[in-house]
Amino acid sequence: MEKKILLLILILFSIYKSGYSISNPLPLGIFYDDKSFTIIFNKDFPYFTRLILYKNKTTPRDEAAPNYFNCSLIIGEDRHCVFHSDEPFSRLWGSIYSKICARDVSSPEEDCSYRVSGLIKYPLPYNLKYSKKPRTSGEDIIVTGTYLRFMGGPNLLLSNFNTLKPFVVKGNFSDPSFDCNNITVTFPPGSGKFKIYYDDIALNPFLFSFESPKISSTVSDSLKQLLTINGDNFFMNKTLVTVSFDGINQTNYIISVNHTQIQVNDINRVDPGPMSINIIVNGISIEENYIHCFPAVITSISSVSNHLGGIVTIKGEKLSSTLNSSLTPSITIGDKQCTFIKSTTTELECQLDPNEYGGKNLSVDVNFSGCNSTSPDGVSFTYNIPTLSSGSYSNGLVTLIGTNLGTTEESLIQLYGNGINDNINIDQFNVSSDEKSLTFKLPLLRCKSFNINLTRSNIAANTLSISASLSINAINRPMVSNGTLNIEIYYMDCSVSSSSAQSITVYNSTSQCSIPSLQSSSGYYETTCPTAYGTGINKQFTFKLNSETVNGEFSYAPPKVDNRTFSGGHINITFHGNNFGNSTSLIQVYLNGSDISSEIMGLDDHQFTIKRLNSYENGPINITVDGNNMESLFYLKLPPVIYGIINKDNKTLDCRGLITVSGKNFLTNDKEFKVKVLANNKNTTVFVQDEKILIVRAESNESPLLVSTFIGDDLGSIAILTYLEPIITVITTIKNKKDGIYASVGGISLPGNINAILAVKSENIYLSCNLQCSSSPNETLYDSNPKLSSNETDITNSTDCLLCHSNSFVDETSGVLYLQIGSTSFHHYDVIIEKIELSSSPSASNGDERKSSKLSGGAIAGITIGCVAAFGALVGCVVYFKLITRAKNSFK
């Protein structure tokens, strides 16, 4: 069977081959998308190599880019030939006269005598899309997709719509910029469905059609019994058009305007409601039936009571259906439903529920299954009009009495009158269930009398005038003594004159107030009244204006601190300000949350004094007077407190002369409280300072030191300090260098005047010494260090260093170093001397651990001293200790 099929295909393929040199290529299949296509061959048979695209029967596309089939991929028994082109697929176009080249497996020679029109398998239009369907009047349509003109036209598109006149494809296909995947096709006027062939051999049809009919509007003329249908795609041949109303085909109609209008005659319908219209043009129906409405005709409407409800009667035409008794209307009056009762073609009755919102000149809608009819101008419905009979004012509320007052949703209340610049809307009010009474809170008004305008559903009631009673509001807080109270006045008689009498009574004390004056800022009248001495909050008073009296409430101004002063050697603190009162039983003072009221020594309205305790710390002051709290706390910063001079055993180092003072609040910025220290009546230099410790350096070398401390000009602690006796703790190996010999000596409290002699066998060498003091205070100076005992000397972080130098060289390995400190006699120490070095190595000056000399009568084990010198001057000295014992050979 397979052989017969192959033979048939070979016979068919031979039809399009105009010459013969190789066996006919036989495609087994094809795969394609919008970016590529692949033709499958048997791997042992001939296959395609390239396309030669023709514009027409005789002319090749000379602008076409080169192309080829890449047939190198073989999968099993199949050879996959992938089409490649130097131009995009948007330029892939040709005709049925295009040729295709092929080759044999065994020979590279091509045979280009085959035509694509004979292909059994080739790419069809892919991802085919139309911008829209053409109207029956004809129009240009954009067609997109791939391979649209692979074997077509290119400017003609075959169809069965008219086999003699193909559709025209616009555009210059020879233009290299023309997109063959986006073409414009001109469709002539027509209707119905048809087939399009994108190949000129018309083997593969694609179904298409003209647009379905559309109805945009209908117009009914009852006098002419004519219904006009407007729309599109009605074509122009009546024999192809079917018009039906509610499923009944119409016969008396014409296409009054080609494609866009149909007129149907003899339309006489007495029933209201919708009518379904359907149009079919050459087998294509309207997508959705169009609904034409025959509305009811309203000529008059009766009225009913809103409060009681009732039956509304509507008269007119088409108010009932004669063909469908179950078709009942929906009736709306204003925005309310009216329940259908019964109807004839000329009269309809419905019932409104009671308590529905009232209104005037409301429109009426009668709706039959979506076909709505609205009452014309001059025909409307009106509920009862609201009326006001009386009104009153009491305790801030206004009460209105009347009928049909409505609800909060439909009624509007406005106030106007003398003293009201713009009408005031009342947004919140309460209405009784029978709509006969209404209450609302009266806003603050300048004048006593005002008018009320009530509107319900745009129907205005009669105007009503009401008078309110006098009201006041205290708008400030008077001072405790000699205070004045500003009072805002509402609902007063606006005819104010100089003869007006107004007074205030506080604590049974009555005083006269100023004549009320109109304030531009608030828009209300205001008066100023003196107040009696007093403290506290929520104080009651009585205000009288002419013959009216009203009670009010105010609070005195809160206590306020402006500043503070100190006296009595900083022991007493006086706070200056206002509104402290004069009773110690009514005032509470808090510092850092603690009550210090018991320390008050004196009090009046503008100041009070407390005794300062050492336990006080900086912090906020809060004051309450008779329950009246401060609005802004006052931050109290206390002066410094000196506890004492805490140098251990009243000693200090000769090298720095550091003095340590203990206390608190040392970092104050107040010049009057600045802490200073004198040594032998001379100024000292601050070394370290924080809130609790002050360390200074004495500039005097005299011992003992008389140390005095001061807070501002006030004398504080006094102590007599003596310098620690100098102690030699370690001597390193003597160094021989290019510029002479060096000796490093470590110790405690070393003075600056030290003489040094190095004695060797051959000579005595004098050395000059420079002293480097420790860079931080010695811990032995603080009583606050609990780790030190009376017989311990901890110099781990603070040791003095001598660097002694001579330009001489010594060719010895040992000697004796004689040191004289101050006026004491020389003391000698056995030392080790390094051999002479001709060059300096880096390790010799960087603090390597070296042997130390033994001291007479004592030892320091595991100590390393590194001193750095630059141009003969000492720059720095670092001393490291592993085990420390006191050297016995000290200087007495």
PDB file of C-alpha atoms in Angstrom, residues 17 29 32 60 74 105 113 133 169 210 224 241 246 250 258 273 337 438 491 569 604 612 627 675 725:
ATOM      1  CA  LYS A  17       8.681  19.418 -12.842  1.00  0.00           C
ATOM      2  CA  GLY A  29       5.889  16.359   6.195  1.00  0.00           C
ATOM      3  CA  TYR A  32       6.073  25.729  10.593  1.00  0.00           C
ATOM      4  CA  PRO A  60      11.850  36.563 -10.550  1.00  0.00           C
ATOM      5  CA  ILE A  74      19.059  13.810  10.292  1.00  0.00           C
ATOM      6  CA  VAL A 105      22.033  12.830  -1.805  1.00  0.00           C
ATOM      7  CA  SER A 113      13.172  23.210 -12.539  1.00  0.00           C
ATOM      8  CA  LYS A 133     -15.371  41.886   9.242  1.00  0.00           C
ATOM      9  CA  VAL A 169      -4.484  43.607  -1.952  1.00  0.00           C
ATOM     10  CA  PHE A 210     -19.489  40.269   5.960  1.00  0.00           C
ATOM     11  CA  LYS A 224     -48.208  57.271   9.996  1.00  0.00           C
ATOM     12  CA  VAL A 241     -33.250  40.590   3.952  1.00  0.00           C
ATOM     13  CA  ASP A 246     -41.602  39.308  18.154  1.00  0.00           C
ATOM     14  CA  GLN A 250     -42.877  41.476   8.253  1.00  0.00           C
ATOM     15  CA  ASN A 258     -28.893  51.337   1.242  1.00  0.00           C
ATOM     16  CA  GLY A 273     -44.217  47.181  26.428  1.00  0.00           C
ATOM     17  CA  GLN A 337     -42.411  52.669  44.444  1.00  0.00           C
ATOM     18  CA  LEU A 438     -38.561  68.098  65.420  1.00  0.00           C
ATOM     19  CA  TYR A 491     -27.889  84.856  72.300  1.00  0.00           C
ATOM     20  CA  GLY A 569      26.007  78.944  99.398  1.00  0.00           C
ATOM     21  CA  ASP A 604       4.036  83.767  97.622  1.00  0.00           C
ATOM     22  CA  ARG A 612      18.440  71.931  98.426  1.00  0.00           C
ATOM     23  CA  GLY A 627      -5.307  70.582  91.560  1.00  0.00           C
ATOM     24  CA  VAL A 675      34.487  74.439  89.228  1.00  0.00           C
ATOM     25  CA  GLU A 725      58.965  59.700  96.297  1.00  0.00           C
TER      26      GLU A 725
END
